[in-house]
Coordinates of C-alpha atoms in Angstrom, one line a residue:
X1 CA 0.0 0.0 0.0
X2 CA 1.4 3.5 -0.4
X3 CA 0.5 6.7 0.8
X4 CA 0.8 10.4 -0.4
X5 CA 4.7 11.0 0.0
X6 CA 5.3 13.5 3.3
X7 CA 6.3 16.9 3.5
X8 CA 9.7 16.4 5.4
X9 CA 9.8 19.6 7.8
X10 CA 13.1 20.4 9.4
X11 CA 13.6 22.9 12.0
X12 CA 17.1 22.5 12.1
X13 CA 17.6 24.7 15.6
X14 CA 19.2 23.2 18.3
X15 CA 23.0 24.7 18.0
X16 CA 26.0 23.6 20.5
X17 CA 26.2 24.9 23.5
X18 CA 28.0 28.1 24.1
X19 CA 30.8 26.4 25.8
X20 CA 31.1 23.1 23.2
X21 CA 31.5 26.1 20.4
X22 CA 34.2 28.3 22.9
X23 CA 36.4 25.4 23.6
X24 CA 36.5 24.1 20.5
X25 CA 37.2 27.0 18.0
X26 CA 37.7 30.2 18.9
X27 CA 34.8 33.0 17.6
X28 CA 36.7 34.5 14.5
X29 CA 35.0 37.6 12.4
X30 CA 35.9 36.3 8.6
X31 CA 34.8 39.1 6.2
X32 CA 35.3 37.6 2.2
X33 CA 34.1 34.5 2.6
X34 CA 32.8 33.7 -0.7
X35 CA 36.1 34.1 -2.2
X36 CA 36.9 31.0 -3.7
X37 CA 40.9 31.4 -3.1
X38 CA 40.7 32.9 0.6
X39 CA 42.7 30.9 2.9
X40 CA 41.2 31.0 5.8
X41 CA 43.3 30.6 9.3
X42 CA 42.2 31.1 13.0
X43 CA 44.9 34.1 14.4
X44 CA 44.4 33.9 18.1
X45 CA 44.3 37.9 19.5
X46 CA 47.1 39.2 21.2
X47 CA 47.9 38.2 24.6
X48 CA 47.1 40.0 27.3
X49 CA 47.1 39.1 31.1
X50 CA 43.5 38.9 30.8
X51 CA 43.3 36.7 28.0
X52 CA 45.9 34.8 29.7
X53 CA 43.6 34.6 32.5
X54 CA 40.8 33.2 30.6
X55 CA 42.8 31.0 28.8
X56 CA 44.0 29.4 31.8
X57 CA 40.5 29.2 33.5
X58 CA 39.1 27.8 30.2
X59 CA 42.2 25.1 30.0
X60 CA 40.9 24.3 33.9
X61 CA 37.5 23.9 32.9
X62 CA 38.6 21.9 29.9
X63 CA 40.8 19.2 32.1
X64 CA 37.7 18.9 34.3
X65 CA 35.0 18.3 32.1
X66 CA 36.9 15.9 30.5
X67 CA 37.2 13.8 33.6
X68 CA 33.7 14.4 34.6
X69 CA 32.7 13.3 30.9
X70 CA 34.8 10.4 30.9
X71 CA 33.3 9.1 34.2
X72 CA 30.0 9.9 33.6
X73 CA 30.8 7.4 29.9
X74 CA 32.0 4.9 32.7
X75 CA 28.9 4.7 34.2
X76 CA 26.0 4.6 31.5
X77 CA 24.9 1.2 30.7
X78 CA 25.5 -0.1 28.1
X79 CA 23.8 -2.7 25.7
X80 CA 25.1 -5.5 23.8
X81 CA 23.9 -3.6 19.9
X82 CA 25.3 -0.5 21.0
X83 CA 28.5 -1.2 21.8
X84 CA 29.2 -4.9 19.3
X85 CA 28.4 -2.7 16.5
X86 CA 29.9 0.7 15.4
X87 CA 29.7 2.3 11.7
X88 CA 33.5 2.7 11.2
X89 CA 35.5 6.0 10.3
X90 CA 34.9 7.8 7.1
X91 CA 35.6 6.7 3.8
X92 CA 35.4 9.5 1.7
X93 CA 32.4 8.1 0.2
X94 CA 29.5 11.1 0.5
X95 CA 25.8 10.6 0.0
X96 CA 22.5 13.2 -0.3
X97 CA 19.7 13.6 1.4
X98 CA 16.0 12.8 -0.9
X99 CA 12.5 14.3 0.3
X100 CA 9.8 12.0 -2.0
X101 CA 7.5 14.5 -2.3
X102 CA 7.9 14.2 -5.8
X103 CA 8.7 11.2 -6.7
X104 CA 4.8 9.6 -7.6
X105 CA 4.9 9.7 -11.8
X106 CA 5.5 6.5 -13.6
X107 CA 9.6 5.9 -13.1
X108 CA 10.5 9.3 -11.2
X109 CA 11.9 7.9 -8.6
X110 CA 14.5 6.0 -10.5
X111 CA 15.2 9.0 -12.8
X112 CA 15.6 10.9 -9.5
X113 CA 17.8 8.2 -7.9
X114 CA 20.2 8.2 -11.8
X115 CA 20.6 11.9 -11.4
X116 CA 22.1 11.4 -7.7
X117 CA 24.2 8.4 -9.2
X118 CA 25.8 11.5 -11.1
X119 CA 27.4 13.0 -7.9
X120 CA 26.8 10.8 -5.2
X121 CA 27.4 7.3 -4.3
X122 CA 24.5 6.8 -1.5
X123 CA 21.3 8.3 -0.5
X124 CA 19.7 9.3 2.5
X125 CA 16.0 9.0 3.1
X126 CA 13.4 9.9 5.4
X127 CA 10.8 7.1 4.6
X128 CA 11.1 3.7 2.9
X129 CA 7.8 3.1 1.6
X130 CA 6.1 5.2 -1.3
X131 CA 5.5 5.3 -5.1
X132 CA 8.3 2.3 -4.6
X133 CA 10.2 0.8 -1.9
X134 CA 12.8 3.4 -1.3
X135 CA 16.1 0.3 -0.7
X136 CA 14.1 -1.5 -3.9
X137 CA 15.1 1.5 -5.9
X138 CA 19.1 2.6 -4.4
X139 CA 20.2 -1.1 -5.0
X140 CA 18.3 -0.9 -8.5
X141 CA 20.0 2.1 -9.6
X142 CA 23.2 1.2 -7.7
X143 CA 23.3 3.7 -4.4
X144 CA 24.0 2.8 -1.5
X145 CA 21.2 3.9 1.3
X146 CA 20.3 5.2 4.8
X147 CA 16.5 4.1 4.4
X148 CA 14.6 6.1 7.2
X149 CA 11.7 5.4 9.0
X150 CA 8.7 8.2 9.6
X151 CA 7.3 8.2 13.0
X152 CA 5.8 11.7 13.4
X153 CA 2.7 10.1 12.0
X154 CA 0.0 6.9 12.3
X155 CA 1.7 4.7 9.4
X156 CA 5.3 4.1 11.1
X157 CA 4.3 0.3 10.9
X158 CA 4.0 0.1 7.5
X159 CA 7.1 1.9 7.2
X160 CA 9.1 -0.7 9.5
X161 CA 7.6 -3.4 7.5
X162 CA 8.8 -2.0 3.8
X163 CA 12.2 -1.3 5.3
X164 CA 12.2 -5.3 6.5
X165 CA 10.8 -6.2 2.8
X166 CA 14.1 -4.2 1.9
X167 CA 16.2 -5.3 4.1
X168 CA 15.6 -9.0 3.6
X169 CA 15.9 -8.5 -0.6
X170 CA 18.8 -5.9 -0.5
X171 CA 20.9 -6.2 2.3
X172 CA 24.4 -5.1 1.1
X173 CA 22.8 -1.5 -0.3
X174 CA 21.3 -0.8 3.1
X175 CA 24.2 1.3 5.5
X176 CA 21.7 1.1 8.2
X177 CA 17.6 1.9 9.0
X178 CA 17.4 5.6 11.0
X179 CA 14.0 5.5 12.7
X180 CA 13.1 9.1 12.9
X181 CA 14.3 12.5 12.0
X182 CA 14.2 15.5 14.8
X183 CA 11.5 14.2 16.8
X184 CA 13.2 15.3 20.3
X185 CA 13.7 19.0 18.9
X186 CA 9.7 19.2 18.0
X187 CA 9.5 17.9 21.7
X188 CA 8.8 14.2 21.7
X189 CA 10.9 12.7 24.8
X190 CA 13.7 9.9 24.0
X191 CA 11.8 7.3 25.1
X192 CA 8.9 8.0 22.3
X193 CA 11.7 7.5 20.0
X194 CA 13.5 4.7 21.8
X195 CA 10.4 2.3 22.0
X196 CA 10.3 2.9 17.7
X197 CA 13.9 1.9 17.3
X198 CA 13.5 -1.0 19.6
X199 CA 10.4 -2.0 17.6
X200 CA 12.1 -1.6 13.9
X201 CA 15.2 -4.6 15.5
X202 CA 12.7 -6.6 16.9
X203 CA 11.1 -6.9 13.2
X204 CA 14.0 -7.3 11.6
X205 CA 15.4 -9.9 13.9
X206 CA 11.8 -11.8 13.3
X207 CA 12.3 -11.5 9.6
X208 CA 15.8 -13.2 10.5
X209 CA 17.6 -10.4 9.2
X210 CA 20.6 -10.1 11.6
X211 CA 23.2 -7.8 10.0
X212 CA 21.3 -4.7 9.4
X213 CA 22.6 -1.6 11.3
X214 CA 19.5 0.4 12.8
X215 CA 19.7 4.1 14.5
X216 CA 18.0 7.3 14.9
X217 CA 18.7 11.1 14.1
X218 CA 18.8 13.7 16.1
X219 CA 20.3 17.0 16.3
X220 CA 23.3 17.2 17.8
X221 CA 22.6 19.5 20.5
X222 CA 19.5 17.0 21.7
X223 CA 21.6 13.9 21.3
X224 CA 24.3 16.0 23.4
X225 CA 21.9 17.0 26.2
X226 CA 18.7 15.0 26.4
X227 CA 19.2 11.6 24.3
X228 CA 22.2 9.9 25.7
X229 CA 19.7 6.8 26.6
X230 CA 18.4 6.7 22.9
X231 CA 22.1 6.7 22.0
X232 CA 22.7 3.5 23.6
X233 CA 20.2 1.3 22.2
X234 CA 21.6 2.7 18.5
X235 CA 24.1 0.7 16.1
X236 CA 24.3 4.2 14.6
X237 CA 23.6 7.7 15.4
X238 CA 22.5 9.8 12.6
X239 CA 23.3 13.6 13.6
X240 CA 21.8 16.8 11.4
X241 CA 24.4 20.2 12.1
X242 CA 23.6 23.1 10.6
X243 CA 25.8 26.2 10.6
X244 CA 22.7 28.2 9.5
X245 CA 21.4 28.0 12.4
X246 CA 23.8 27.9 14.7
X247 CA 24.5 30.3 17.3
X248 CA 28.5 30.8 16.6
X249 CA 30.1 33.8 14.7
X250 CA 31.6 30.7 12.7
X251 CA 28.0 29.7 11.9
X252 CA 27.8 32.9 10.1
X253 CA 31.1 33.8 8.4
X254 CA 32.9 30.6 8.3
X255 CA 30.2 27.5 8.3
X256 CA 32.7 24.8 7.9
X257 CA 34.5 25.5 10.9
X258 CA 31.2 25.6 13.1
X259 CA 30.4 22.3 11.4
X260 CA 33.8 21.0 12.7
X261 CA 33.2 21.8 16.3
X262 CA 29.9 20.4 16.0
X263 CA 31.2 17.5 14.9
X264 CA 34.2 17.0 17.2
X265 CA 31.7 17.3 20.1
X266 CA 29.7 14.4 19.0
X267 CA 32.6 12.2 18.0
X268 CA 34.0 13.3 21.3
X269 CA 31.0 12.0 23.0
X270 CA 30.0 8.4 21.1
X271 CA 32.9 7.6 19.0
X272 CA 32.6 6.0 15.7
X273 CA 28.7 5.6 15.6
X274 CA 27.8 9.0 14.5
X275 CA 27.3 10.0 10.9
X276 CA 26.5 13.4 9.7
X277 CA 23.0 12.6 8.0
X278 CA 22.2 16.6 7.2
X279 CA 24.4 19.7 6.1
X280 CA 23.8 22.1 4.2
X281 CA 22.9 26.0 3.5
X282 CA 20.2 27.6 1.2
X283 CA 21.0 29.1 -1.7
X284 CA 17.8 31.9 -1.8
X285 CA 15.5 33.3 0.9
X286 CA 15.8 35.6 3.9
X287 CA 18.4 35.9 6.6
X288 CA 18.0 33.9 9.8
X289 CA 19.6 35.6 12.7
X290 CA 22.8 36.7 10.8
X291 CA 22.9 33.6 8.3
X292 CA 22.6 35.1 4.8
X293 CA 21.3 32.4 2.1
X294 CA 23.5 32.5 -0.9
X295 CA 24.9 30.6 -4.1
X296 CA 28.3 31.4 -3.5
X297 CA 28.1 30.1 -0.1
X298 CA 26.1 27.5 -1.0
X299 CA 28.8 26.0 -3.2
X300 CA 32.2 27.0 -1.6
X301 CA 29.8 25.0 1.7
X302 CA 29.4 22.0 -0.4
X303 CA 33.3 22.0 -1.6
X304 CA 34.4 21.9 1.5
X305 CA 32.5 19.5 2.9
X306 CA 33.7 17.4 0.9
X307 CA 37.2 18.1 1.1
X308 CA 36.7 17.5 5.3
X309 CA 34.7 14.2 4.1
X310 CA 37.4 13.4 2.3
X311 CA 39.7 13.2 5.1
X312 CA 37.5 10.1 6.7
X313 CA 35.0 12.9 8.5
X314 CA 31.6 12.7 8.9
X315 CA 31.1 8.9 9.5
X316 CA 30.4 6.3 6.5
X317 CA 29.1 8.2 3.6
X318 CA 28.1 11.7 5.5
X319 CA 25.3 13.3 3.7
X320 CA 24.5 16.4 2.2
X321 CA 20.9 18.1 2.1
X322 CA 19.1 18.5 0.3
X323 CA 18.9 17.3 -3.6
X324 CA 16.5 18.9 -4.3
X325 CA 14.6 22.6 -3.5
X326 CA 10.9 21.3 -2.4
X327 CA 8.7 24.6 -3.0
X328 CA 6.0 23.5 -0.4
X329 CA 8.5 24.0 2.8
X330 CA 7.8 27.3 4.7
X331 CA 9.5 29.5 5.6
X332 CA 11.4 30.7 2.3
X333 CA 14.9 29.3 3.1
X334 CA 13.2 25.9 3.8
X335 CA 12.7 25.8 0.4
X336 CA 16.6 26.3 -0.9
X337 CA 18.3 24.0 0.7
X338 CA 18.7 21.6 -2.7
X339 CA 21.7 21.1 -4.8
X340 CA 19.6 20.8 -7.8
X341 CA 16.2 22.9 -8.3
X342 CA 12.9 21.3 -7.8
X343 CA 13.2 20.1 -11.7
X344 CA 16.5 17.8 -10.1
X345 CA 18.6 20.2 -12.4
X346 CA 22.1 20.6 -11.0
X347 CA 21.8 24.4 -9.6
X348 CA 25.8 24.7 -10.1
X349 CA 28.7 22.2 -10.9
X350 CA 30.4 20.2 -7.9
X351 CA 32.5 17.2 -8.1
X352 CA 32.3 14.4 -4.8
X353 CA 34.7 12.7 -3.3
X354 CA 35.2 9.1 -5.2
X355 CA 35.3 8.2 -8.8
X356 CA 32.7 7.7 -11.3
X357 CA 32.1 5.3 -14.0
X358 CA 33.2 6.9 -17.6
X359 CA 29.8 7.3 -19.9
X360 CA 29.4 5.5 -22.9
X361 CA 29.8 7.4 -25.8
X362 CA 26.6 5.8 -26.9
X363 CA 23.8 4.0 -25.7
X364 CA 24.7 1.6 -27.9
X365 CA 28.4 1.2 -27.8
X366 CA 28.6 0.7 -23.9
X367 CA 32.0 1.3 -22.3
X368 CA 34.5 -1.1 -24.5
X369 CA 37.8 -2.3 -22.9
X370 CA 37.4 -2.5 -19.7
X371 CA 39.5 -5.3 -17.8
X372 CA 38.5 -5.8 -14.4
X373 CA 42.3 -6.3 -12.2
X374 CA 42.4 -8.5 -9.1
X375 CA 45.8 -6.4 -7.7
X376 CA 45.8 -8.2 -4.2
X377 CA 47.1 -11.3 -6.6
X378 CA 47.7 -10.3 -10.2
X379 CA 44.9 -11.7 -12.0
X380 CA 42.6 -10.3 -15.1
X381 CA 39.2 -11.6 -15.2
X382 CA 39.3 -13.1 -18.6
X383 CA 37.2 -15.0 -21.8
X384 CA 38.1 -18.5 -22.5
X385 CA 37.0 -20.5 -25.2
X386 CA 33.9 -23.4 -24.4
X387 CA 32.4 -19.6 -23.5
X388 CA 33.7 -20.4 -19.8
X389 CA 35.5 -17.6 -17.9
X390 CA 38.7 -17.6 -15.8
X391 CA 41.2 -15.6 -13.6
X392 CA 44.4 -15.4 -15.4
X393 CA 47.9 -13.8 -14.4
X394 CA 48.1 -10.0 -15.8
X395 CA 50.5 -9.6 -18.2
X396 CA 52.7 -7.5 -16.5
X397 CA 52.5 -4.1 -17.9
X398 CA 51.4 -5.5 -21.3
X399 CA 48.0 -6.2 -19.8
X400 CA 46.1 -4.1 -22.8
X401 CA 47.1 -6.7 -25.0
X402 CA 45.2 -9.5 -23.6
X403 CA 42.3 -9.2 -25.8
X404 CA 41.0 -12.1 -24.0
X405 CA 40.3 -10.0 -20.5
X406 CA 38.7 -6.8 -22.3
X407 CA 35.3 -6.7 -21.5
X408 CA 32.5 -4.2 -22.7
X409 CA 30.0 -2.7 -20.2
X410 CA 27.0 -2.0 -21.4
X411 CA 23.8 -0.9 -19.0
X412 CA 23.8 -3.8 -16.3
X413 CA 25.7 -6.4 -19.0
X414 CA 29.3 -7.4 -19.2
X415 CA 30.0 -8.7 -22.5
X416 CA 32.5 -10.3 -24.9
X417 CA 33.2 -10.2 -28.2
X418 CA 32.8 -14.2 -29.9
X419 CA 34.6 -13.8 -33.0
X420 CA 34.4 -17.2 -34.3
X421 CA 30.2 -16.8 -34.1
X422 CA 30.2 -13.1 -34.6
X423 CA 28.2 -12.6 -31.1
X424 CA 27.8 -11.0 -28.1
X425 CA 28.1 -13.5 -24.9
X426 CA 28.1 -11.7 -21.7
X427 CA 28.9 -12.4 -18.0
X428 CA 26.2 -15.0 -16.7
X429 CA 25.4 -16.6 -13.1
X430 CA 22.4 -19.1 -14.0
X431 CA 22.4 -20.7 -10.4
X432 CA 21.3 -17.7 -7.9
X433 CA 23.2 -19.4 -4.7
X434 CA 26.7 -19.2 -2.7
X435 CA 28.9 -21.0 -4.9
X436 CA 26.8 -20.5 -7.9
X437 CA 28.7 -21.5 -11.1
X438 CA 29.7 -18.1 -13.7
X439 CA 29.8 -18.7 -17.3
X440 CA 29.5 -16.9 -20.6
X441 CA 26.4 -16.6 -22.6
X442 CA 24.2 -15.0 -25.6
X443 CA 23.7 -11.6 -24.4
X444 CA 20.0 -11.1 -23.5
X445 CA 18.9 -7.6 -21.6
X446 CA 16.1 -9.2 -20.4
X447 CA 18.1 -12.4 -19.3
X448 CA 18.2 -12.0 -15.6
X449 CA 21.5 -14.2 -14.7
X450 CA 23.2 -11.3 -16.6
X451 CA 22.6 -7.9 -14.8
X452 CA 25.8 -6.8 -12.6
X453 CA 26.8 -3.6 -11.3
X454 CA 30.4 -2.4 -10.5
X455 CA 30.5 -1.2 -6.7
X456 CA 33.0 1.6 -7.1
X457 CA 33.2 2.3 -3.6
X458 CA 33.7 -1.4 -2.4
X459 CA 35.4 -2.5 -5.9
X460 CA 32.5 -5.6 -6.1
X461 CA 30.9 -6.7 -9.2
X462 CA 28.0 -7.5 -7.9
X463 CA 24.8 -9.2 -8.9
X464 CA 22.1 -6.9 -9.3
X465 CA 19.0 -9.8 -9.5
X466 CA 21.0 -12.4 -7.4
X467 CA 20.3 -10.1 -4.4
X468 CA 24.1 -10.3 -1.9
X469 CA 25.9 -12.0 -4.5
X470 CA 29.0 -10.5 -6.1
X471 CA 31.6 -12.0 -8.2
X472 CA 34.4 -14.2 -6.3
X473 CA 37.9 -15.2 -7.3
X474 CA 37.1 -18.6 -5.3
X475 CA 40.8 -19.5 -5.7
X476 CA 44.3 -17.0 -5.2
X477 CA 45.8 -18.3 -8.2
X478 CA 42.6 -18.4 -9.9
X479 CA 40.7 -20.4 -12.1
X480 CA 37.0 -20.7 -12.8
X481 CA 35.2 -17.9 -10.7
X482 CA 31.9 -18.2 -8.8
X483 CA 29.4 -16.3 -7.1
X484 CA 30.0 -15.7 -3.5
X485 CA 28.5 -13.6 -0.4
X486 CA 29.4 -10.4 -0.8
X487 CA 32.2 -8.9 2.1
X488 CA 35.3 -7.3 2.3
X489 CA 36.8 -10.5 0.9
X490 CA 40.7 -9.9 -1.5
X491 CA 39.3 -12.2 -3.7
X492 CA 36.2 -10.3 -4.3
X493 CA 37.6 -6.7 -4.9
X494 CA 38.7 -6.3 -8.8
X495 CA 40.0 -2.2 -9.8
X496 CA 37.9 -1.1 -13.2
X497 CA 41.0 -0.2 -15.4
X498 CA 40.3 1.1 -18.7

């Protein structure tokens, strides 16, 4: 059953706390900011036996709430999900937030989902059911997802139950299930929250799905001050910061720095299971206590959040928002938060962090040449004759001569050129099952042992029907390939060289 996508209202509020933002950076008045090639350093004022003074009482106060901190850490209890399972540190990987408000015409969702494929390699989302299943469409278009979960309304169940549906066909897209968005800030307690993520594992774990992360988000000042109990029943805590509207001078003239702060507070506090699930600044509207919307700091915001994702911050595969402006947000500003316009048109040109598969120069002509490298043990996934397929040693640095390990990649087929027959035989897994056998056959688009996807965050050529499959060495020195779970296996992890 689906409903009428909701309208996802933020009120982003909720800044640090005066003394998080003093301790951490120091209140700096940047004037220039939208200058592209300003270098921007913190110069600390002169020193004066005042500020001396202060700095020492500040230092004081610093050494003591650290100890205080760390023993009130000691003492919260702790649960066995909360502290087995953590997300990991960043891997430069950087996804985008997607409001479905306008995703219900024939197809629109995927179109939506290709166009963040462009610039993104995951998506956040605040619901999973809709026109489609929300983890259905990432791990059909190839994104990785945070799928959220709506509980500010009566059909949270349903939700929960088409994020286990997900969840049980496309476990390896899903990072994790965040159950909720900003309920403490629009004054709902913890525990309202808490007995929803409790809820959403108990399903899962009756659906016998075991290894699906699940979490909730929060801003940081309420997970900070009035959620530490929510945080421990979490695998993950989702965390929306936003500079505009924060309460620092940073917030204002230098957003990236107030984001840092932010962010070094949380991490501070719980460690590797936070992940910066919003960020962003609006491009039109009016100013909000001192924060002036604009395009240029709209775009020198996203460029450098990037850049600090690109030095492992932000948690696994931090995410921007918005993608898109959604006109039916109030107040003004609400409304400019996207990276594209409500059309999903790209509102200016940004590059993320990771690479991107090179377009065909054609539909038809597919990306030719492309020879898939197993570096952990020098072997080419190659064509042999009896259309069977095999792991062969590289040819050293003659590799583009092996015409027998150039593939063609062409929509969700991998295919090879049968001279003797004159056809197209492509990559094919008829038996959907660990240890499935791989072979070569007549290319068919509709033939569904033949659809693959090239992972180019985790280097897997995965299955895209055989749901948790990907493409496995089987053997070091190689030989005759199979399909395999998918994990952070060597033998599972092939470079795209072209």
């Amino acid at each position: 059953m689906s409903i009428p996508a909701h309208n996802d209202d933020h009120d982003h509020g909720a800044p640090m706390t005066p003394s998080a933002n003093a301790i951490l950076t120091p209140d700096v008045d940047f004037n220039g900011i939208e200058d592209e090639s300003l270098d921007i350093v913190d110069t600390p004022a002169a020193s004066t036996p005042k500020r001396r003074l202060n700095l020492a009482l500040s230092v004081a106060l610093l050494v003591v709430g650290g100890v205080v901190g760390a023993l009130l850490l000691t003492m919260q209890p702790s649960t066995p999900t909360a502290s087995s399972i953590s997300v990991g540190g960043g891997n430069g990987q950087v996804s985008v937030c997607y409001d479905s408000w306008d995703s219900w015409g024939p197809g629109k969702m995927a179109d939506q989902f290709r166009r963040i494929k462009e610039r993104f390699s995951g998506v956040r989302t605040y619901q999973t059911r809709g026109a489609r299943n929300h983890i259905e469409v990432a791990a059909e278009v190839g994104l990785s997802i945070y799928a959220g979960v709506w509980i500010k309304d009566g059909g949270w169940e349903a939700d929960m139950q088409a994020a286990v549906d997900g969840a049980r066909r496309f476990p390896n897209s899903i990072k994790a299930i965040l159950v909720g968005n900003e309920e403490i800030l629009e004054g709902k307690d913890q525990w309202f929250v808490i007995d929803k993520v409790n809820r959403m594992k108990s399903m899962l774990q009756a659906a016998g799905v075991w290894n699906v992360k699940v979490g909730s988000v929060q801003t940081d000042g309420d997970w900070l001050n009035k959620a530490g109990e929510l945080a421990n029943v979490c695998d993950v805590i989702g965390v929306n910061i936003h500079p505009f509207f924060g309460a620092s001078d940073n917030s204002k003239w230098n957003p990236i720095e107030d984001l840092k702060a932010r962010w070094n507070a949380m991490t501070w506090r719980f460690g590797d299971k936070v992940v910066l699930t919003e960020t962003g600044w609006p491009t039109h509207g009016t100013p909000q206590n001192g924060h002036v919307p604009s395009m240029d700091t709209a775009l020198k915001y996203v460029k450098q959040v990037n850049e600090w994702a690109k030095g492992g911050n932000g948690g696994d595969a931090p995410a921007h928002f918005m993608f898109a402006d959604n006109p039916n947000k109030g107040p003004n500003f609400e409304k400019a938060f996207g990276l594209a316009w409500s059309n999903a048109a790209w509102k200016f040109e940004f590059s993320t962090v990771g690479p991107a598969p090179p377009a065909p120069t054609t539909p038809d002509q597919g990306i030719q040449g492309v020879v898939f490298v197993n570096k952990a043990n020098d072997k080419v996934l190659a064509a042999t004759k009896d259309r069977k397929v095999e792991f062969h040693q590289r040819w050293g640095n003659d590799w583009a001569v092996d015409w027998s390990s150039k593939w063609t990649v062409r929509g969700n087929l991998v295919m090879f050129w049968e001279a003797e027959t004159k056809t197209d035989i492509c990559l094919d897994a008829p038996e959907p099952w660990r240890g499935g056998k791989v072979h070569l056959w007549p290319c068919d688009v509709n033939n569904r042992n033949q659809q693959w996807r090239y992972n180019w965050a985790t280097q897997h050529l995965e299955h895209a029907t055989h749901a948790g499959l990907c493409l496995d060495m089987k053997y070091p020195e190689g030989g005759a390939p199979h399909t395999y779970d998918c994990g952070d296996f060597a033998l599972q992890k092939f470079e795209w060289w072209k």
